[in-house]
Short mmCIF file of C-alpha atoms in Angstrom, two decimals:
data_model
loop_
_atom_site.label_atom_id
_atom_site.label_comp_id
_atom_site.label_asym_id
_atom_site.label_seq_id
_atom_site.Cartn_x
_atom_site.Cartn_y
_atom_site.Cartn_z
CA MET J 1 115.29 178.19 92.46
CA ALA J 2 115.20 174.46 91.68
CA THR J 3 112.39 173.20 89.44
CA SER J 4 110.82 169.79 89.80
CA ASN J 5 110.78 167.32 86.83
CA GLN J 6 108.51 164.88 88.62
CA VAL J 7 105.55 163.64 86.50
CA PRO J 8 102.24 163.81 88.34
CA ALA J 9 100.87 160.40 89.25
CA VAL J 10 97.94 159.11 87.19
CA ASP J 11 94.74 159.47 89.06
CA GLY J 12 93.64 156.07 90.46
CA PRO J 13 89.92 156.31 89.67
CA ARG J 14 90.66 157.53 86.14
CA ARG J 15 92.98 154.56 85.48
CA SER J 16 90.31 152.19 86.76
CA ARG J 17 87.72 153.66 84.38
CA ARG J 18 90.08 153.18 81.44
CA TRP J 19 90.56 149.52 82.30
CA LYS J 20 86.81 149.04 82.57
CA LEU J 21 86.25 150.69 79.18
CA LEU J 22 88.77 148.28 77.66
CA LEU J 23 87.63 145.20 79.56
CA ILE J 24 83.90 145.46 78.83
CA PRO J 25 84.18 145.05 75.01
CA LEU J 26 86.78 142.29 75.44
CA LEU J 27 84.51 140.35 77.78
CA THR J 28 81.55 140.93 75.46
CA LEU J 29 83.53 139.62 72.48
CA ALA J 30 84.69 136.60 74.47
CA GLY J 31 81.12 135.86 75.55
CA LEU J 32 79.76 136.12 72.02
CA SER J 33 82.57 133.92 70.68
CA ALA J 34 81.90 131.27 73.33
CA ALA J 35 78.16 131.35 72.57
CA TYR J 36 78.80 130.96 68.83
CA PHE J 37 81.20 128.07 69.41
CA ALA J 38 78.63 126.37 71.67
CA THR J 39 75.96 126.80 68.98
CA VAL J 40 78.15 125.25 66.28
CA TYR J 41 79.19 122.44 68.66
CA TYR J 42 75.51 121.63 69.20
CA GLN J 43 74.85 121.65 65.45
CA VAL J 44 77.77 119.26 64.87
CA TRP J 45 76.50 116.96 67.63
CA ARG J 46 72.89 117.05 66.40
CA GLN J 47 73.85 116.25 62.80
CA ALA J 48 75.94 113.31 63.99
CA GLN J 49 72.85 111.70 65.53
CA VAL J 50 70.78 111.73 62.33
CA ASP J 51 70.74 109.40 59.32
CA GLU J 52 69.13 111.29 56.43
CA ALA J 53 69.80 108.66 53.76
CA GLN J 54 67.22 108.84 50.96
CA PRO J 55 67.20 108.55 47.16
CA ALA J 56 69.84 110.77 45.57
CA ASP J 57 72.04 111.04 42.49
CA ALA J 58 75.22 109.81 44.18
CA ILE J 59 76.77 108.55 47.40
CA VAL J 60 79.90 110.46 48.42
CA VAL J 61 82.46 108.73 50.64
CA LEU J 62 84.96 110.98 52.39
CA GLY J 63 88.45 109.55 52.45
CA ALA J 64 90.39 108.31 55.47
CA ALA J 65 93.72 106.60 55.99
CA GLN J 66 94.79 103.64 53.88
CA TYR J 67 97.55 101.17 54.61
CA LEU J 68 99.64 100.17 51.59
CA GLY J 69 96.64 100.10 49.30
CA ARG J 70 94.18 98.62 51.78
CA PRO J 71 91.50 100.63 53.59
CA SER J 72 92.11 101.42 57.24
CA PRO J 73 89.34 100.30 59.63
CA VAL J 74 87.83 103.79 59.49
CA LEU J 75 87.84 103.96 55.70
CA LYS J 76 86.54 100.40 55.41
CA ALA J 77 83.62 101.23 57.73
CA ARG J 78 82.75 104.23 55.57
CA LEU J 79 82.97 102.19 52.38
CA ASP J 80 80.88 99.35 53.83
CA HIS J 81 78.20 101.84 54.83
CA ALA J 82 78.21 103.37 51.34
CA LEU J 83 77.99 99.86 49.89
CA GLU J 84 74.94 99.16 52.02
CA LEU J 85 73.24 102.34 50.79
CA TYR J 86 74.13 101.44 47.18
CA ARG J 87 72.66 97.96 47.57
CA ARG J 88 69.50 99.54 48.94
CA ARG J 89 69.35 101.35 45.57
CA LEU J 90 69.38 104.79 47.16
CA ALA J 91 71.80 106.04 44.49
CA PRO J 92 73.17 104.61 41.22
CA ARG J 93 76.78 105.70 41.72
CA ILE J 94 79.41 106.16 44.41
CA ILE J 95 82.09 108.86 44.49
CA THR J 96 85.18 108.06 46.57
CA THR J 97 87.50 110.87 47.64
CA GLY J 98 90.94 111.42 49.14
CA GLY J 99 94.41 112.08 47.83
CA HIS J 100 97.84 110.68 48.55
CA GLY J 101 99.01 110.78 52.14
CA ARG J 102 102.49 112.03 52.88
CA GLY J 103 105.00 109.69 51.27
CA SER J 104 102.33 107.25 50.06
CA LYS J 105 101.97 106.04 46.47
CA PHE J 106 98.33 105.07 47.10
CA ALA J 107 95.47 107.61 47.03
CA GLU J 108 92.54 107.16 49.40
CA GLY J 109 89.99 107.70 46.65
CA GLU J 110 91.56 105.04 44.46
CA VAL J 111 91.86 102.58 47.36
CA GLY J 112 88.17 103.16 48.10
CA ARG J 113 87.24 102.54 44.46
CA ASP J 114 89.25 99.32 44.31
CA TYR J 115 87.63 98.05 47.49
CA LEU J 116 84.13 98.69 46.13
CA LEU J 117 84.99 96.95 42.87
CA GLN J 118 86.15 93.92 44.87
CA GLN J 119 82.74 93.91 46.57
CA GLY J 120 80.98 93.62 43.22
CA VAL J 121 80.10 97.24 42.45
CA PRO J 122 80.32 97.75 38.63
CA ALA J 123 83.23 99.93 37.50
CA GLU J 124 80.87 102.33 35.74
CA ALA J 125 79.11 103.00 39.05
CA VAL J 126 82.23 104.22 40.88
CA ILE J 127 84.00 107.54 40.43
CA ALA J 128 87.31 107.98 42.25
CA ASP J 129 88.77 111.42 42.88
CA SER J 130 92.28 111.59 44.31
CA ARG J 131 92.92 115.34 44.19
CA GLY J 132 91.74 116.31 47.66
CA ARG J 133 94.13 116.32 50.60
CA SER J 134 91.69 118.07 52.92
CA THR J 135 87.93 118.23 53.45
CA VAL J 136 87.80 121.57 51.63
CA GLU J 137 89.66 120.21 48.60
CA SER J 138 87.67 116.96 48.50
CA THR J 139 84.28 118.68 48.69
CA GLY J 140 85.35 121.14 46.00
CA ALA J 141 86.35 118.25 43.72
CA VAL J 142 83.09 116.41 44.40
CA ALA J 143 81.04 119.50 43.57
CA GLU J 144 82.97 119.91 40.33
CA ILE J 145 82.41 116.27 39.33
CA MET J 146 78.70 116.39 40.14
CA GLN J 147 78.15 119.65 38.28
CA GLN J 148 79.96 118.31 35.21
CA LYS J 149 77.74 115.23 35.21
CA GLY J 150 74.51 117.11 35.90
CA LEU J 151 74.06 115.59 39.38
CA VAL J 152 72.33 117.70 42.01
CA SER J 153 71.90 115.57 45.14
CA CYS J 154 74.08 113.25 47.18
CA ILE J 155 74.28 111.21 50.37
CA VAL J 156 77.45 112.02 52.29
CA VAL J 157 79.08 109.14 54.18
CA SER J 158 81.67 109.85 56.83
CA ASP J 159 82.02 109.80 60.59
CA GLY J 160 79.08 111.49 62.28
CA TYR J 161 81.05 114.39 63.73
CA HIS J 162 82.37 115.22 60.23
CA ILE J 163 79.07 115.48 58.39
CA HIS J 164 77.87 118.93 59.49
CA ARG J 165 80.91 120.61 57.95
CA ILE J 166 80.85 118.50 54.78
CA LYS J 167 77.17 119.25 54.22
CA ALA J 168 77.75 122.98 54.65
CA MET J 169 80.61 122.97 52.14
CA LEU J 170 78.67 121.05 49.49
CA GLU J 171 75.47 123.03 50.05
CA ALA J 172 77.49 126.20 49.55
CA ARG J 173 78.21 124.82 46.06
CA GLY J 174 74.49 124.54 45.32
CA LEU J 175 74.04 120.80 45.95
CA VAL J 176 71.30 119.03 47.88
CA VAL J 177 73.02 116.99 50.59
CA TYR J 178 71.87 114.26 52.98
CA GLY J 179 74.10 113.00 55.77
CA SER J 180 74.49 109.32 56.63
CA PRO J 181 77.14 108.60 59.30
CA ARG J 182 78.96 105.29 59.36
CA SER J 183 78.46 103.20 62.48
CA ARG J 184 81.07 103.80 65.16
CA GLY J 185 82.52 101.76 67.98
CA SER J 186 82.12 102.54 71.65
CA ASP J 187 84.04 105.82 71.80
CA SER J 188 84.21 107.39 75.23
CA THR J 189 82.22 110.53 75.97
CA TRP J 190 85.52 112.41 76.24
CA ALA J 191 86.68 111.20 72.81
CA ARG J 192 83.38 112.13 71.15
CA GLY J 193 83.51 115.55 72.77
CA LYS J 194 86.97 116.16 71.33
CA TYR J 195 85.79 115.18 67.86
CA TYR J 196 82.80 117.53 68.06
CA ALA J 197 84.94 120.39 69.36
CA ARG J 198 87.51 119.91 66.61
CA GLU J 199 84.84 119.91 63.92
CA ALA J 200 83.13 122.95 65.42
CA LEU J 201 86.44 124.81 65.26
CA GLY J 202 87.05 123.57 61.70
CA TYR J 203 83.61 124.79 60.63
CA ILE J 204 84.16 128.23 62.18
CA LEU J 205 87.58 128.60 60.52
CA TRP J 206 86.04 127.62 57.18
CA GLN J 207 83.33 130.23 57.67
CA LEU J 208 86.04 132.79 58.35
CA GLY J 209 87.86 131.75 55.17
CA VAL J 210 90.90 130.40 57.03
#
């Protein structure tokens, strides 16, 4: 007598239940991730709207592009804002940050220092750090400098969308941090949204240790 090797078909309702058991946690995880991202996005946006400048031990200027030893418009705007805070006597020193871009012999931190010196800031009032090639590296270097000099508070100057993440990184090093965004041009709503989203993602990856 012939025997059948046919495998019984999987029961339809049972297969459906298995998919539901797998789908429910995936959808839950996706929902929680979206909610967390939205929360961080809001925090980035809210911080960008606030100028917290007040007396502190130092003003920290985050680096940006430089062109053959001259500040780019973005870096110049940050430096000019820091200069304004310095002239208001909110802090006695300025720390400029930023390393060498790819293939460049000029470091952003050094370009920033030279620009401030040209504007009349005394050399002893400016500290340039050129080790950092990312926000994480620059904030780590700033924290090290401040701790070595016994400084505990600073005003961070950068673009508004950038400040939430910088503050978190420096506060994680035990510093007291106030954000003061540089003035921006008339960016479109779409452009601002992209900046906030990028910073929200950067903050989350930093929190995850990526």
